[in-house]
mmCIF file of C-alpha atoms in Angstrom:
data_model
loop_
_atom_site.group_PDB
_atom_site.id
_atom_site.type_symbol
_atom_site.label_atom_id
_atom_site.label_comp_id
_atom_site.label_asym_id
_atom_site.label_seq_id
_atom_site.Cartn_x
_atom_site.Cartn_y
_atom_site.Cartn_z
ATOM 1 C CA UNK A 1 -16.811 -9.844 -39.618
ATOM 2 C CA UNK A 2 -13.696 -9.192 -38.033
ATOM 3 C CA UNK A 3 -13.042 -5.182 -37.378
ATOM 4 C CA UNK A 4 -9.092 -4.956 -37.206
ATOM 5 C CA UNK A 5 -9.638 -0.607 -36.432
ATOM 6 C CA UNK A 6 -12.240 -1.419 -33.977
ATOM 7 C CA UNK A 7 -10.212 -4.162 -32.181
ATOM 8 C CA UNK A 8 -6.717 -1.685 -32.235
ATOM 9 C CA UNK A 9 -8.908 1.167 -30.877
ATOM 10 C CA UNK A 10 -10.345 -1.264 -28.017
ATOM 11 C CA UNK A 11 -5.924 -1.330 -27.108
ATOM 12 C CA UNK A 12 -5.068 1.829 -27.013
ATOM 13 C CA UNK A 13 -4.389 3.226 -23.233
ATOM 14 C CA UNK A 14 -6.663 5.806 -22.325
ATOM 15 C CA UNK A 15 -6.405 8.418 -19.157
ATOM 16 C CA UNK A 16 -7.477 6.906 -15.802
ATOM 17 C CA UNK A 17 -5.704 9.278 -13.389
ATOM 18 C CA UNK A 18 -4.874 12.795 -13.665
ATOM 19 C CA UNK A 19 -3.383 14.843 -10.977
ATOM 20 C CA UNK A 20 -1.762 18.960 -11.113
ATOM 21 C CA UNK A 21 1.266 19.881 -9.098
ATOM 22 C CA UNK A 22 4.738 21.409 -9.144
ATOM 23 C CA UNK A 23 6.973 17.944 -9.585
ATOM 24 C CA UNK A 24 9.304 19.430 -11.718
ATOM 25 C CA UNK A 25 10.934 22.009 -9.018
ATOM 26 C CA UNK A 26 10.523 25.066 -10.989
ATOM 27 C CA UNK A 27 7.591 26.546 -9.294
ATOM 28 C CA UNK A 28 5.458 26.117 -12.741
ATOM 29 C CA UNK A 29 2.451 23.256 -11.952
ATOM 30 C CA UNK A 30 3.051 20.047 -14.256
ATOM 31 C CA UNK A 31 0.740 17.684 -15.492
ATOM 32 C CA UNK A 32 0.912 14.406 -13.823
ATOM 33 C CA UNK A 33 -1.393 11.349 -15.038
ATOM 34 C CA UNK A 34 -1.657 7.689 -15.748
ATOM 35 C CA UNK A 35 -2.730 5.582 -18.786
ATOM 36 C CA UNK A 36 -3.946 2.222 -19.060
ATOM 37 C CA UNK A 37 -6.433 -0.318 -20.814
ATOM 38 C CA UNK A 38 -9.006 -0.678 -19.727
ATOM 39 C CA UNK A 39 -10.964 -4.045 -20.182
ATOM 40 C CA UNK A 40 -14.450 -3.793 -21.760
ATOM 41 C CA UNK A 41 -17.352 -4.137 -19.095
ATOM 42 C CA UNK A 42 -14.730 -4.216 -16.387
ATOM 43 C CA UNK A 43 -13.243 -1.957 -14.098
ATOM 44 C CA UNK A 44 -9.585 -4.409 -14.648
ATOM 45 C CA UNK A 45 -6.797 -2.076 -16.445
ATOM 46 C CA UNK A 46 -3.246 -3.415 -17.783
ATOM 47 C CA UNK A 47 -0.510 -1.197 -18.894
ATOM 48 C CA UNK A 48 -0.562 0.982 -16.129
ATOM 49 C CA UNK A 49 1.811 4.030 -17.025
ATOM 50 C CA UNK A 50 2.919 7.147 -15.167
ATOM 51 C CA UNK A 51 3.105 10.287 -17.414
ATOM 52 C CA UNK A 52 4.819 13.483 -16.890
ATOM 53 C CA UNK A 53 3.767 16.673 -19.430
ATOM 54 C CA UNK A 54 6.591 19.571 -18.069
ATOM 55 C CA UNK A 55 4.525 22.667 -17.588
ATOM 56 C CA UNK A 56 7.350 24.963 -18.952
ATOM 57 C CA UNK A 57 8.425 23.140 -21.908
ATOM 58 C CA UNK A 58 5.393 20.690 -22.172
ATOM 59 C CA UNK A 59 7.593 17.647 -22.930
ATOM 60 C CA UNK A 60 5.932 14.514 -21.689
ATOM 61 C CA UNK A 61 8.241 11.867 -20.188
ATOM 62 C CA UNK A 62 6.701 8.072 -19.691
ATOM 63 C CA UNK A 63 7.494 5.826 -16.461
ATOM 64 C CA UNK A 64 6.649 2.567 -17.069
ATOM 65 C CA UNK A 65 5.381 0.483 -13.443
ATOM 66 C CA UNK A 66 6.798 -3.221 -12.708
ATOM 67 C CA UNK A 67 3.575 -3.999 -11.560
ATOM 68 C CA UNK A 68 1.076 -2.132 -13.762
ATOM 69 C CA UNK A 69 -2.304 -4.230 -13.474
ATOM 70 C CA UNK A 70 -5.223 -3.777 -11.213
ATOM 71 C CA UNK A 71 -8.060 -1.383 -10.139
ATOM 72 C CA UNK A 72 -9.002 2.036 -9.457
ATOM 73 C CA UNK A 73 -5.439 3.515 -10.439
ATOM 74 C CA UNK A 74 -4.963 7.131 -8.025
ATOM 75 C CA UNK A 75 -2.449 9.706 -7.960
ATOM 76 C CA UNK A 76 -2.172 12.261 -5.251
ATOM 77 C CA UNK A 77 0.438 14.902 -5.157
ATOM 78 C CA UNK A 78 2.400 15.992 -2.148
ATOM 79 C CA UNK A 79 5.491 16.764 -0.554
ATOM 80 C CA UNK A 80 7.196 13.834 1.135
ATOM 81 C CA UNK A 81 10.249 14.878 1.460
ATOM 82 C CA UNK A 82 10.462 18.307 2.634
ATOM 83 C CA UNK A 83 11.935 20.103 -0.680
ATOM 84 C CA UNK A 84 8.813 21.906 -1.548
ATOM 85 C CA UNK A 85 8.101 19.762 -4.467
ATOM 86 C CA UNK A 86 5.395 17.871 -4.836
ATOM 87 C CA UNK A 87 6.093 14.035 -5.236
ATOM 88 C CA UNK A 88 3.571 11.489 -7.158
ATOM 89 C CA UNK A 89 2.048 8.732 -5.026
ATOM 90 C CA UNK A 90 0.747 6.049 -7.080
ATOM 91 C CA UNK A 91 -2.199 3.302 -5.715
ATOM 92 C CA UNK A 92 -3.596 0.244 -7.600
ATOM 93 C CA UNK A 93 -5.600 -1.847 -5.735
ATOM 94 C CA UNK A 94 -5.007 -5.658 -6.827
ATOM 95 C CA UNK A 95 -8.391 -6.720 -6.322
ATOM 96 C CA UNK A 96 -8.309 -9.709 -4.439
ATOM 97 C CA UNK A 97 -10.434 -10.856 -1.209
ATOM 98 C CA UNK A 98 -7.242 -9.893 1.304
ATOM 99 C CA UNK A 99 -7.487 -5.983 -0.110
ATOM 100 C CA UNK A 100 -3.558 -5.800 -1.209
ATOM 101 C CA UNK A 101 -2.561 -2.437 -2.786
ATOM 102 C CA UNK A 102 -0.027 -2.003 -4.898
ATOM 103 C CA UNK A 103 1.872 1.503 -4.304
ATOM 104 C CA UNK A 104 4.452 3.652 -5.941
ATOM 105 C CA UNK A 105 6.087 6.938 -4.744
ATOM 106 C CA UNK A 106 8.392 9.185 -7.194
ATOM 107 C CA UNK A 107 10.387 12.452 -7.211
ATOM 108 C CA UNK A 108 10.292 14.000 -10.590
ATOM 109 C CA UNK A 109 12.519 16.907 -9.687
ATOM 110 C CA UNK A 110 14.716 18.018 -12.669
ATOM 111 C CA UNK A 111 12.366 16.188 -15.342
ATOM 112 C CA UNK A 112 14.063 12.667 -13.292
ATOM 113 C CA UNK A 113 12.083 10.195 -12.087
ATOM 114 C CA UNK A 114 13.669 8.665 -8.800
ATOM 115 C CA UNK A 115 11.585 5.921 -6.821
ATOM 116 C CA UNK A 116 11.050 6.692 -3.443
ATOM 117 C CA UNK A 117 8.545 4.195 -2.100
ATOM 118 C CA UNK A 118 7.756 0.938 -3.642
ATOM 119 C CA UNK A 119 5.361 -1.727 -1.710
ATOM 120 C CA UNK A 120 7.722 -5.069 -3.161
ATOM 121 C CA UNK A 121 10.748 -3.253 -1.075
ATOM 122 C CA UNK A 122 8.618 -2.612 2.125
ATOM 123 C CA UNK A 123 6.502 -5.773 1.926
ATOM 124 C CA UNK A 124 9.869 -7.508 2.960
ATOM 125 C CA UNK A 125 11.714 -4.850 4.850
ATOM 126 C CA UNK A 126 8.156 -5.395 7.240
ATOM 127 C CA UNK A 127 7.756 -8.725 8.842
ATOM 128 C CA UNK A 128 6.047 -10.492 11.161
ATOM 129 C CA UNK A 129 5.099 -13.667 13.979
ATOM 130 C CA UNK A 130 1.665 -13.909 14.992
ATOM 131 C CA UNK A 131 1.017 -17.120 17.357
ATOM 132 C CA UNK A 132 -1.819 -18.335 19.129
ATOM 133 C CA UNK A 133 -1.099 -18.284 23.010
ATOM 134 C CA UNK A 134 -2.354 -20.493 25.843
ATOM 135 C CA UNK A 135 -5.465 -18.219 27.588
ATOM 136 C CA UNK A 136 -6.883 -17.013 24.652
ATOM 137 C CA UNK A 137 -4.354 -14.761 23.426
ATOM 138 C CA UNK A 138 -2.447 -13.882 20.098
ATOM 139 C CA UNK A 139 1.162 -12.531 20.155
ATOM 140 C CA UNK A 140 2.130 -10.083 16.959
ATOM 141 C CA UNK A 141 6.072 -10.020 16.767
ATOM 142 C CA UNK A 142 7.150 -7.002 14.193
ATOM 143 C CA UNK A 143 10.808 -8.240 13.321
ATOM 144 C CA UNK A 144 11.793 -4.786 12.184
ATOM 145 C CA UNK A 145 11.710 -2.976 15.356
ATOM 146 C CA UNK A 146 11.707 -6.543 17.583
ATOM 147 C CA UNK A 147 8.416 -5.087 19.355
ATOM 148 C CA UNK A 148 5.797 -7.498 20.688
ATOM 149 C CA UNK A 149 2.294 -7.086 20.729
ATOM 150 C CA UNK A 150 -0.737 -9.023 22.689
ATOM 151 C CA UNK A 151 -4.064 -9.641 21.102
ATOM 152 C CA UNK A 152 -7.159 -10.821 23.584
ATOM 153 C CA UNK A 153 -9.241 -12.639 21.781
ATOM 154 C CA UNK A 154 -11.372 -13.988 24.993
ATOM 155 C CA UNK A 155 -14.666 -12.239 23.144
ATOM 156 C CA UNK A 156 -14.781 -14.635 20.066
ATOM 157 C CA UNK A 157 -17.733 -17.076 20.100
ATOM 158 C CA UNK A 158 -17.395 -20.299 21.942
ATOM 159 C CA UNK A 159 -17.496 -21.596 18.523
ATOM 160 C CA UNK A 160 -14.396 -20.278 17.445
ATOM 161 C CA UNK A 161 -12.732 -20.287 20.668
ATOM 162 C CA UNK A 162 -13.958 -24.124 21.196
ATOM 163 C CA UNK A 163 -11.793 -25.158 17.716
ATOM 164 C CA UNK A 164 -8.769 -23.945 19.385
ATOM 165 C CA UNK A 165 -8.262 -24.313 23.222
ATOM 166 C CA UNK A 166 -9.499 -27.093 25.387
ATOM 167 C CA UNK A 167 -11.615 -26.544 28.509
ATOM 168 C CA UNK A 168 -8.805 -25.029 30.508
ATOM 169 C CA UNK A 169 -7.732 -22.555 27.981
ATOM 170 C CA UNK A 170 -5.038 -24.332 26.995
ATOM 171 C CA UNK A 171 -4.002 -24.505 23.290
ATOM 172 C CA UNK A 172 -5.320 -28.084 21.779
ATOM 173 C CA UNK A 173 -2.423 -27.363 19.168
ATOM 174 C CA UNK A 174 0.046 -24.642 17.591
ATOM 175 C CA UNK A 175 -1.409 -21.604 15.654
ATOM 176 C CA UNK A 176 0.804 -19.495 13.854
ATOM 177 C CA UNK A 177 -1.804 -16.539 11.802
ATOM 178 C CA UNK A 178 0.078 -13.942 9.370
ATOM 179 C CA UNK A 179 0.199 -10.751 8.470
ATOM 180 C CA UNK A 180 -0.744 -9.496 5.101
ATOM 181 C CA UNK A 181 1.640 -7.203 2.895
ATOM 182 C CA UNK A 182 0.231 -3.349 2.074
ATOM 183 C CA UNK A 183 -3.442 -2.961 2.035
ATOM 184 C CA UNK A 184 -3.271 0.869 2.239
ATOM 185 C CA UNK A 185 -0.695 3.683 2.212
ATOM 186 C CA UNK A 186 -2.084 6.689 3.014
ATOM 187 C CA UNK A 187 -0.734 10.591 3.408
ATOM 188 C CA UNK A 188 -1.329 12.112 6.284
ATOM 189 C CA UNK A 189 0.589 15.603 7.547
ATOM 190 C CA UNK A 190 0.804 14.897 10.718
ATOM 191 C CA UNK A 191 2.752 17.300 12.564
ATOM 192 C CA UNK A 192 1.225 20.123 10.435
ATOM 193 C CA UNK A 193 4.172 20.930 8.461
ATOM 194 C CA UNK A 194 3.256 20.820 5.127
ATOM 195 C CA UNK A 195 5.415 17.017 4.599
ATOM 196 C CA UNK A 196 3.201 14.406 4.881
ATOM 197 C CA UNK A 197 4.233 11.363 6.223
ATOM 198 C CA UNK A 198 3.277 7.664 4.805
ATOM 199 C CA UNK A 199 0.782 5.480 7.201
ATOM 200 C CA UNK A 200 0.875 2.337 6.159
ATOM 201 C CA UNK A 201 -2.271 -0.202 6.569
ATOM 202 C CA UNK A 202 -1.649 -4.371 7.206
ATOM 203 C CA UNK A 203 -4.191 -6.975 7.908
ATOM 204 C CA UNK A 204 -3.434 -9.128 11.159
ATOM 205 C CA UNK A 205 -5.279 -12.539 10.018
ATOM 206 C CA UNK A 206 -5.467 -15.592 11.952
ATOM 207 C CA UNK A 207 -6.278 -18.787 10.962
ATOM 208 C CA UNK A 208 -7.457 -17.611 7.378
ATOM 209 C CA UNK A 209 -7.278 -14.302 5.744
ATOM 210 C CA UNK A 210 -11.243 -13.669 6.352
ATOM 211 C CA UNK A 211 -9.898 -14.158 10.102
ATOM 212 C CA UNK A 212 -9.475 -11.219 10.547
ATOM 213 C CA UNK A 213 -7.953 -9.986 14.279
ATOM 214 C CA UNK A 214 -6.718 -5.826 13.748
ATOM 215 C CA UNK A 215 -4.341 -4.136 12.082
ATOM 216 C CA UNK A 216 -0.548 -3.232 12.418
ATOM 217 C CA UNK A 217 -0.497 0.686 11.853
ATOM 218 C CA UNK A 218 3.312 1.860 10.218
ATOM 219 C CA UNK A 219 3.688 5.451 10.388
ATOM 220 C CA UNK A 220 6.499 5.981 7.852
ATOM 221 C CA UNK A 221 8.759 9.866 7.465
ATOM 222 C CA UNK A 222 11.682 10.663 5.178
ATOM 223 C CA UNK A 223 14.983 10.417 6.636
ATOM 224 C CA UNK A 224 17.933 10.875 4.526
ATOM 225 C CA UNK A 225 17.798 9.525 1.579
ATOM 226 C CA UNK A 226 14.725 6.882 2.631
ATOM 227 C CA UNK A 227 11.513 6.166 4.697
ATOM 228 C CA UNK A 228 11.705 4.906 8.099
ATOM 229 C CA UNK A 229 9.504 3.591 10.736
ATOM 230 C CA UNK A 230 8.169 6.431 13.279
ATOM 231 C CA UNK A 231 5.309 4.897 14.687
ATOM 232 C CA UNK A 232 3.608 1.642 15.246
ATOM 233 C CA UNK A 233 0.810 -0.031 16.320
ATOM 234 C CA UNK A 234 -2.199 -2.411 16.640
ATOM 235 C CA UNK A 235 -5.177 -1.489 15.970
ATOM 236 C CA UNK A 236 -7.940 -3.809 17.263
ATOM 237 C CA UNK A 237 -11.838 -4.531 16.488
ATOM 238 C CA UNK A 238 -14.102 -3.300 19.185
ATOM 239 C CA UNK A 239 -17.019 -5.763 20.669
#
């Protein structure tokens, strides 16, 4: 027998983050949290939604997400932009084999919600070349910044290594690999000042995504009225 209350109960979002910190600006902690629906016997949730409850007036003001599906939903709280107010960083991991992350970042001073940081935007602001090179090497091109980056991949098995170059180390053919968009975003304080900074995470992949060759590493501060590019680099595996 079908069990219409059951079935609308089953629907309705439930908390799946929850997070306490000044976003408001008026020095009175706010709670910050996010809904969603869960599936049953699944860790999937749609419907992802930011909520803001005002600590002084207890009003609760909704954000909906464009992308609002995934895993393991996380707020953290923090300042990002050196006003002393604590902004709402929002992860959702997609769940698929290359790791992508979906992230949000929002101001909430004055009860307004402003987007800071969203992964779509920097996903295409940050792009890259990776080709195979004669010799056993792999050059990483980040377009952004025009910097240039070599990969030795000499220590791969001669299995691997045997697919792509002949004899002489030469190249049998062309290789172009990728890099992935956001698999992390991660604060981190790093000069100590009480502002953290964004460092961003993307797989370098070769010939496949489970090819997996390092990392760029984007560390990302607020300038302006934006995020820019402080740092980067490539991180390599170790053999």
């Amino acid at each position: 027998m079908y069990n219409y209350y059951s079935r609308t109960a089953m629907n309705q979002p439930k908390l799946v983050s929850f997070a306490r910190g000044d976003v408001t600006g008026d020095r009175i902690p706010d709670t910050v949290y996010l809904t969603g629906i869960k599936t049953p016997a699944s860790p999937f949730t749609q419907n992802i939604t930011l909520l803001v409850q005002d600590g002084r007036t207890g009003e609760v003001k909704s954000v909906p997400l464009r992308e609002n599906t995934g895993y393991n939903p996380t707020i953290f709280l923090g300042d990002f932009t050196g006003n002393g107010v604590d902004d709402i960083l929002i992860s959702i991991a997609t769940g698929g084999s290359g790791g992508i992350m979906y992230h949000y970042l929002y101001s909430f001073v004055e009860n307004t919600a402003q987007l800071l940081f969203d992964f779509n935007v920097y996903n295409e602001q940050y792009q890259y070349e990776v080709t195979y090179q004669d010799h056993y090497k792999v050059e990483v091109v980040s377009k952004i910044n025009n910097k240039k980056y070599l990969i030795d991949i000499s220590t791969r098995g001669a299995e691997y290594l045997n697919e792509i170059y002949d004899a002489n180390g030469k190249l049998k053919s062309p290789i172009t690999g990728f890099v992935n968009p956001l698999s992390g975003l991660y604060p981190v304080d790093f000069d100590s000042n009480k502002v953290y900074e964004l460092l961003a995470y993307q797989k370098i992949a070769g010939r496949y995504n489970a090819d997996s060759l390092g990392y760029v590493l984007n560390t990302l501060g607020w300038l302006g009225n934006q995020f820019v590019l402080q740092n980067q680099y490539v991180a390599v595996f170790g053999y």
